[in-house]
PDB file of C-alpha atoms in Angstrom:
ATOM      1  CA  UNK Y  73     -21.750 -33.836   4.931  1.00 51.00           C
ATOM      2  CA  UNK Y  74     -24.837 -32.073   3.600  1.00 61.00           C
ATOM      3  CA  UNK Y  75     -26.983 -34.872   2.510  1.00 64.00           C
ATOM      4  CA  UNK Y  76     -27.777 -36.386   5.772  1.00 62.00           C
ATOM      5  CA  UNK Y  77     -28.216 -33.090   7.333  1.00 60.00           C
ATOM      6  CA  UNK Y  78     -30.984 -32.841   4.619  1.00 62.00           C
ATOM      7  CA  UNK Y  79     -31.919 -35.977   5.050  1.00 65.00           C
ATOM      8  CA  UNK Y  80     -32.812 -35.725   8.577  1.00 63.00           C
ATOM      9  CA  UNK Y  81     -34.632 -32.105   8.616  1.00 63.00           C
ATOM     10  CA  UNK Y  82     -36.704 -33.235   5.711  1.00 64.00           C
ATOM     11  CA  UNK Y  83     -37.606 -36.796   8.192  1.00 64.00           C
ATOM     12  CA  UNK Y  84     -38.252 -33.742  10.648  1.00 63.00           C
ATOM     13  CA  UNK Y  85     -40.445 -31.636   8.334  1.00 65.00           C
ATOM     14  CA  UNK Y  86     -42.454 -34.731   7.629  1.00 64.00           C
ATOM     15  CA  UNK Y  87     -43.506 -35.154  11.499  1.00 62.00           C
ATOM     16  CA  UNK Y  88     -43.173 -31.218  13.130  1.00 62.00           C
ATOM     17  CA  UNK Y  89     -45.207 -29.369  10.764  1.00 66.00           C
ATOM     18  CA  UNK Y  90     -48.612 -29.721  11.305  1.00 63.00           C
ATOM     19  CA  UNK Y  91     -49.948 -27.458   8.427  1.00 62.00           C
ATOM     20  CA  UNK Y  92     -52.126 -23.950   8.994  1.00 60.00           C
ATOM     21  CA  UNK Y  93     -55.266 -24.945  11.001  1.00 64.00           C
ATOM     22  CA  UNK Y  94     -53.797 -25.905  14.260  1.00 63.00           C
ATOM     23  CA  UNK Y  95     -55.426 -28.921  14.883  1.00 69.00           C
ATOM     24  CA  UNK Y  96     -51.850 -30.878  15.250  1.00 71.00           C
ATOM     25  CA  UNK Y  97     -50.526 -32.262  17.580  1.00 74.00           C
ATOM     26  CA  UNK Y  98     -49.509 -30.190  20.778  1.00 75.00           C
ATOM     27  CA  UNK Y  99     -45.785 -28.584  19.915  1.00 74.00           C
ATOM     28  CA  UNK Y 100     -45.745 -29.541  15.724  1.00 78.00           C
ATOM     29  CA  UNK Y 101     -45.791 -25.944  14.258  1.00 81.00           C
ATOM     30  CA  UNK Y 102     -49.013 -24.605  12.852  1.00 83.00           C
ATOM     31  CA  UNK Y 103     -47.035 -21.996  10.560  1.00 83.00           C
ATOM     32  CA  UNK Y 104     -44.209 -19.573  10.241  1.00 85.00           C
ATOM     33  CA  UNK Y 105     -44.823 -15.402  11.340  1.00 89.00           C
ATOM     34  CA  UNK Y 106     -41.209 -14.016  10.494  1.00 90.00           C
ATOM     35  CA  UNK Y 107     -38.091 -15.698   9.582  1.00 91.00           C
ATOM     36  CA  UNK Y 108     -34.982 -14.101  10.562  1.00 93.00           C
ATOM     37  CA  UNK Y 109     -36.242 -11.486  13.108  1.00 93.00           C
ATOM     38  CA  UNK Y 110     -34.760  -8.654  14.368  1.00 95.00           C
ATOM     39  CA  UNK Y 111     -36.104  -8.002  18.428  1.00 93.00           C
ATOM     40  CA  UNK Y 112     -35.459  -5.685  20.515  1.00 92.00           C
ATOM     41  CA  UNK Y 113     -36.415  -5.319  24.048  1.00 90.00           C
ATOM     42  CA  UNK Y 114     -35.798  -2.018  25.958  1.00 89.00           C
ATOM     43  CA  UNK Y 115     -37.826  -3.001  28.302  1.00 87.00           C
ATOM     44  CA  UNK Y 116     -35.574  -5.640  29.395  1.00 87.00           C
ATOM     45  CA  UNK Y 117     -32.335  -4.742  27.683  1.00 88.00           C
ATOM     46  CA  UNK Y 118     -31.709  -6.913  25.355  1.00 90.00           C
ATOM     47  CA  UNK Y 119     -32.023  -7.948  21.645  1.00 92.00           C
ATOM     48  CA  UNK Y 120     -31.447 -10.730  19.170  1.00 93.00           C
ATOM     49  CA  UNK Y 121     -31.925 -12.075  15.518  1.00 96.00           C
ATOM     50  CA  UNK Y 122     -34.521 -14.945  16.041  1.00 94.00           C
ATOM     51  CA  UNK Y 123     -34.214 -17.266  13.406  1.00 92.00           C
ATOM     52  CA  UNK Y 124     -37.583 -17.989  12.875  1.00 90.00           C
ATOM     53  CA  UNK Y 125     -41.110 -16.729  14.691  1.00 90.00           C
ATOM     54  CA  UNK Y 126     -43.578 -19.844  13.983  1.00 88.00           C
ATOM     55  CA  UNK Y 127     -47.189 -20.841  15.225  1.00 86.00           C
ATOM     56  CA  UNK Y 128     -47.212 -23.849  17.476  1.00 84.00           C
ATOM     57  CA  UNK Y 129     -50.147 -26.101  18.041  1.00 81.00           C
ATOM     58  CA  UNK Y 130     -51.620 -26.200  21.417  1.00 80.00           C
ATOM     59  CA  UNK Y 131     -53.860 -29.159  21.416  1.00 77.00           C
ATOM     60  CA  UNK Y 132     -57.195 -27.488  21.443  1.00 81.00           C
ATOM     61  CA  UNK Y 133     -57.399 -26.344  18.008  1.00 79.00           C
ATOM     62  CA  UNK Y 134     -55.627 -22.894  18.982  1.00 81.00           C
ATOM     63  CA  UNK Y 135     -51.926 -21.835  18.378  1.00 83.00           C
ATOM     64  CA  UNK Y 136     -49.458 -19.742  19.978  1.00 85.00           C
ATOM     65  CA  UNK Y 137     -46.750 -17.822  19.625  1.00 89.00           C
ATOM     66  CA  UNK Y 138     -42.827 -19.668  19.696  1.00 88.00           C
ATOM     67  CA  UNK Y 139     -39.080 -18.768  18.884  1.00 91.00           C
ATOM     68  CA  UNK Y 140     -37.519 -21.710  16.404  1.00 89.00           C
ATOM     69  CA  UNK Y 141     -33.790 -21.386  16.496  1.00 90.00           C
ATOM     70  CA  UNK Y 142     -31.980 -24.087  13.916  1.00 86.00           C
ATOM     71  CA  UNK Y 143     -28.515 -24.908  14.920  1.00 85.00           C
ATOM     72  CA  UNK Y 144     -25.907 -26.459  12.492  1.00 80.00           C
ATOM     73  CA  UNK Y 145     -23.950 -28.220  15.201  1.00 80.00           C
ATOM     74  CA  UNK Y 146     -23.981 -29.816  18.267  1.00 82.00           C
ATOM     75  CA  UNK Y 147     -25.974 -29.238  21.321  1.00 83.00           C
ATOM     76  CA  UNK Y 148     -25.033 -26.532  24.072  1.00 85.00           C
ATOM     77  CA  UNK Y 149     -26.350 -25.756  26.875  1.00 83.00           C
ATOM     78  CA  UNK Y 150     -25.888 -21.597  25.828  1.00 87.00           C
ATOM     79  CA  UNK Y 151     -28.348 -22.898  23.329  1.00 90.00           C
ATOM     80  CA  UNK Y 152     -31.514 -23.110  26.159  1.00 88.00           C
ATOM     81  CA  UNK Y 153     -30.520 -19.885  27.648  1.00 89.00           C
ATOM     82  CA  UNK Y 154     -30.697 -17.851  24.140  1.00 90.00           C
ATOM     83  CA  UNK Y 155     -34.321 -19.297  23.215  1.00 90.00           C
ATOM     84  CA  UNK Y 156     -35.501 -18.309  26.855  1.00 89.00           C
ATOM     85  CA  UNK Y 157     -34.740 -14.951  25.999  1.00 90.00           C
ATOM     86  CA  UNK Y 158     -35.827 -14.957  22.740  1.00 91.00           C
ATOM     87  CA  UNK Y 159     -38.967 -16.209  24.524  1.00 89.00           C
ATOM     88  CA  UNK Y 160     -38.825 -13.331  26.738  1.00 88.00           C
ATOM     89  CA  UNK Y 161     -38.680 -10.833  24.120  1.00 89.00           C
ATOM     90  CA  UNK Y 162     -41.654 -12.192  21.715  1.00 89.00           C
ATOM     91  CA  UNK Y 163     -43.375 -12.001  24.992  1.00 87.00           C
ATOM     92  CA  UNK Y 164     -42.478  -8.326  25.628  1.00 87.00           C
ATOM     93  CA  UNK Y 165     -43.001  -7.904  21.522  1.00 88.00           C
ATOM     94  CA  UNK Y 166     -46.407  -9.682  21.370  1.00 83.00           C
ATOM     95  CA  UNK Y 167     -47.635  -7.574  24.990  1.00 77.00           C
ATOM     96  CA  UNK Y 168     -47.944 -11.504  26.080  1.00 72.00           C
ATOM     97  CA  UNK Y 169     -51.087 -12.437  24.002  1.00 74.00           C
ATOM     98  CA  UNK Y 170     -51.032 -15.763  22.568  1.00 69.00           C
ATOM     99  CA  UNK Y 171     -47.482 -17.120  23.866  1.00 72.00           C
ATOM    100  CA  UNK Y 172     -46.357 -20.190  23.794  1.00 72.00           C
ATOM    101  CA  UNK Y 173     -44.422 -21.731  27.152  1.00 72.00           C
ATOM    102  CA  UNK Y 174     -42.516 -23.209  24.963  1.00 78.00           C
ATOM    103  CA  UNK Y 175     -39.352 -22.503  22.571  1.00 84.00           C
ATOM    104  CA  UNK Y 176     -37.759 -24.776  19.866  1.00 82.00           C
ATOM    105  CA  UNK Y 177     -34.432 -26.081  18.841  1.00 81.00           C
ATOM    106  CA  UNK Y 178     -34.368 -27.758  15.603  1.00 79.00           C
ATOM    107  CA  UNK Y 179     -30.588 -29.289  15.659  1.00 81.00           C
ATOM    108  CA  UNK Y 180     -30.038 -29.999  12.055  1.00 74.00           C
ATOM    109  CA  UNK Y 181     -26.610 -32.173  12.678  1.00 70.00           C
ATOM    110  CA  UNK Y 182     -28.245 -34.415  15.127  1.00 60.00           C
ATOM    111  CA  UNK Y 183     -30.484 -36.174  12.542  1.00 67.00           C
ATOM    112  CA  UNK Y 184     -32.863 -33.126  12.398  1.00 67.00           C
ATOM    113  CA  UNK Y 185     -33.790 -33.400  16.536  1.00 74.00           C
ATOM    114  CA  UNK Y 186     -35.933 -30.836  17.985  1.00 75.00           C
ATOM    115  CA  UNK Y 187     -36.012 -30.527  21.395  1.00 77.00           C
ATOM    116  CA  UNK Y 188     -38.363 -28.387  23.268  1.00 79.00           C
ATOM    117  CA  UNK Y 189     -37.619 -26.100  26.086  1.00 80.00           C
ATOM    118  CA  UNK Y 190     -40.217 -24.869  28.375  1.00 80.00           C
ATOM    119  CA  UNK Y 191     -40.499 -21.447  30.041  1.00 79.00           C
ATOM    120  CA  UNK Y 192     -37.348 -21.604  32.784  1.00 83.00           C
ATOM    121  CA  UNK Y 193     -38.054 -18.178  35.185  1.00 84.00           C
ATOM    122  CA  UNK Y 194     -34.816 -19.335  36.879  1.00 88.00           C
ATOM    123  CA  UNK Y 195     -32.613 -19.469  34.011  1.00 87.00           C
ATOM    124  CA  UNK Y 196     -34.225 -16.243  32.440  1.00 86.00           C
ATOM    125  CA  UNK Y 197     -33.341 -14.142  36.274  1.00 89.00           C
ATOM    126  CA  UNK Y 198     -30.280 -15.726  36.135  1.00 91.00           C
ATOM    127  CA  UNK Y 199     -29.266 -14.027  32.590  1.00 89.00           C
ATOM    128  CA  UNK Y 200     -30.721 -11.355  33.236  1.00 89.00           C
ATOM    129  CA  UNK Y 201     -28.936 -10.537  36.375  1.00 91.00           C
ATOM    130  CA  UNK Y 202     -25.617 -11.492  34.292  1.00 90.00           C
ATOM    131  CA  UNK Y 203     -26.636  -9.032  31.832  1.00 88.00           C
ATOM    132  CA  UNK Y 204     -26.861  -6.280  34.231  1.00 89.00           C
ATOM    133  CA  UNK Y 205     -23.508  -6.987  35.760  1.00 91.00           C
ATOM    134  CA  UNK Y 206     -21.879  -6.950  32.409  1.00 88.00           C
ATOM    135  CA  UNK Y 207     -24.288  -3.527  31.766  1.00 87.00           C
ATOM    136  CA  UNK Y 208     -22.963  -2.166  35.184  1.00 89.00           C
ATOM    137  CA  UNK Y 209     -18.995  -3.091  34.315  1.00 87.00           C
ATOM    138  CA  UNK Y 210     -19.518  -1.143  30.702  1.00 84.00           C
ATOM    139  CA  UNK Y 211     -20.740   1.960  32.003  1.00 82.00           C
ATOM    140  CA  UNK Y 212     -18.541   2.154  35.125  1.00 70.00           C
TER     141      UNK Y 212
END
């Protein structure tokens, strides 16, 4: 059960990690800030362990800011709505200076796939207005 899970992130590791200069390829990650980080955003209420804060390559030689969440099993869609708030809060953490529109899931089950999600204001009201319901309903 473990060895192709290995396997596959190590196939992964081979293509997605561009090294420390940032001249990859746009989306292959430049570097790692902070793994396992602790946010929290009072100015939007919320807060969450990010698994991992990493440097993604742009295309022009510069890098940005990007949550990387790994997941163990299989894909959910509650999965895109908890790194577009992760986004939200590096954003609110960073004071928006050198984000990336985009946040990663590296799904280690799925033969080490990482798919990329892209900045979804929609999605992001849409939790957000769930979030204050549920606020409202706890202090009511």
């Amino acid at each position: 059960l473990v060895q192709p899970v290995l396997a596959g992130t190590g196939r992964w590791a081979a293509q997605g990690l561009a090294g420390g200069d940032g001249d990859g390829p746009p989306g292959t990650i430049a570097g790692m800030l902070v793994a396992e980080q602790n946010v929290c955003s009072s100015r939007f209420g919320v807060k969450g362990k990010i698994d991992a804060s990493v440097r993604v390559c742009q295309g022009d030689g510069s890098t940005a800011v990007a949550p990387l969440e790994l997941k163990t099993g299989r894909q959910h869609a509650t999965h895109s709505g908890q790194v577009q708030l992760y986004q939200l809060m590096l954003h609110d953490l960073y004071d928006g200076k050198n984000q990336s529109i985009t946040a990663l899931l590296l799904y280690a089950a799925d033969n080490a796939t990482v798919t990329k999600h892209q900045a979804n204001f929609g999605m992001v009201r849409h939790l957000m207005c769930n979030r204050n319901v549920l606020a409202a309903f706890q202090l009511g």
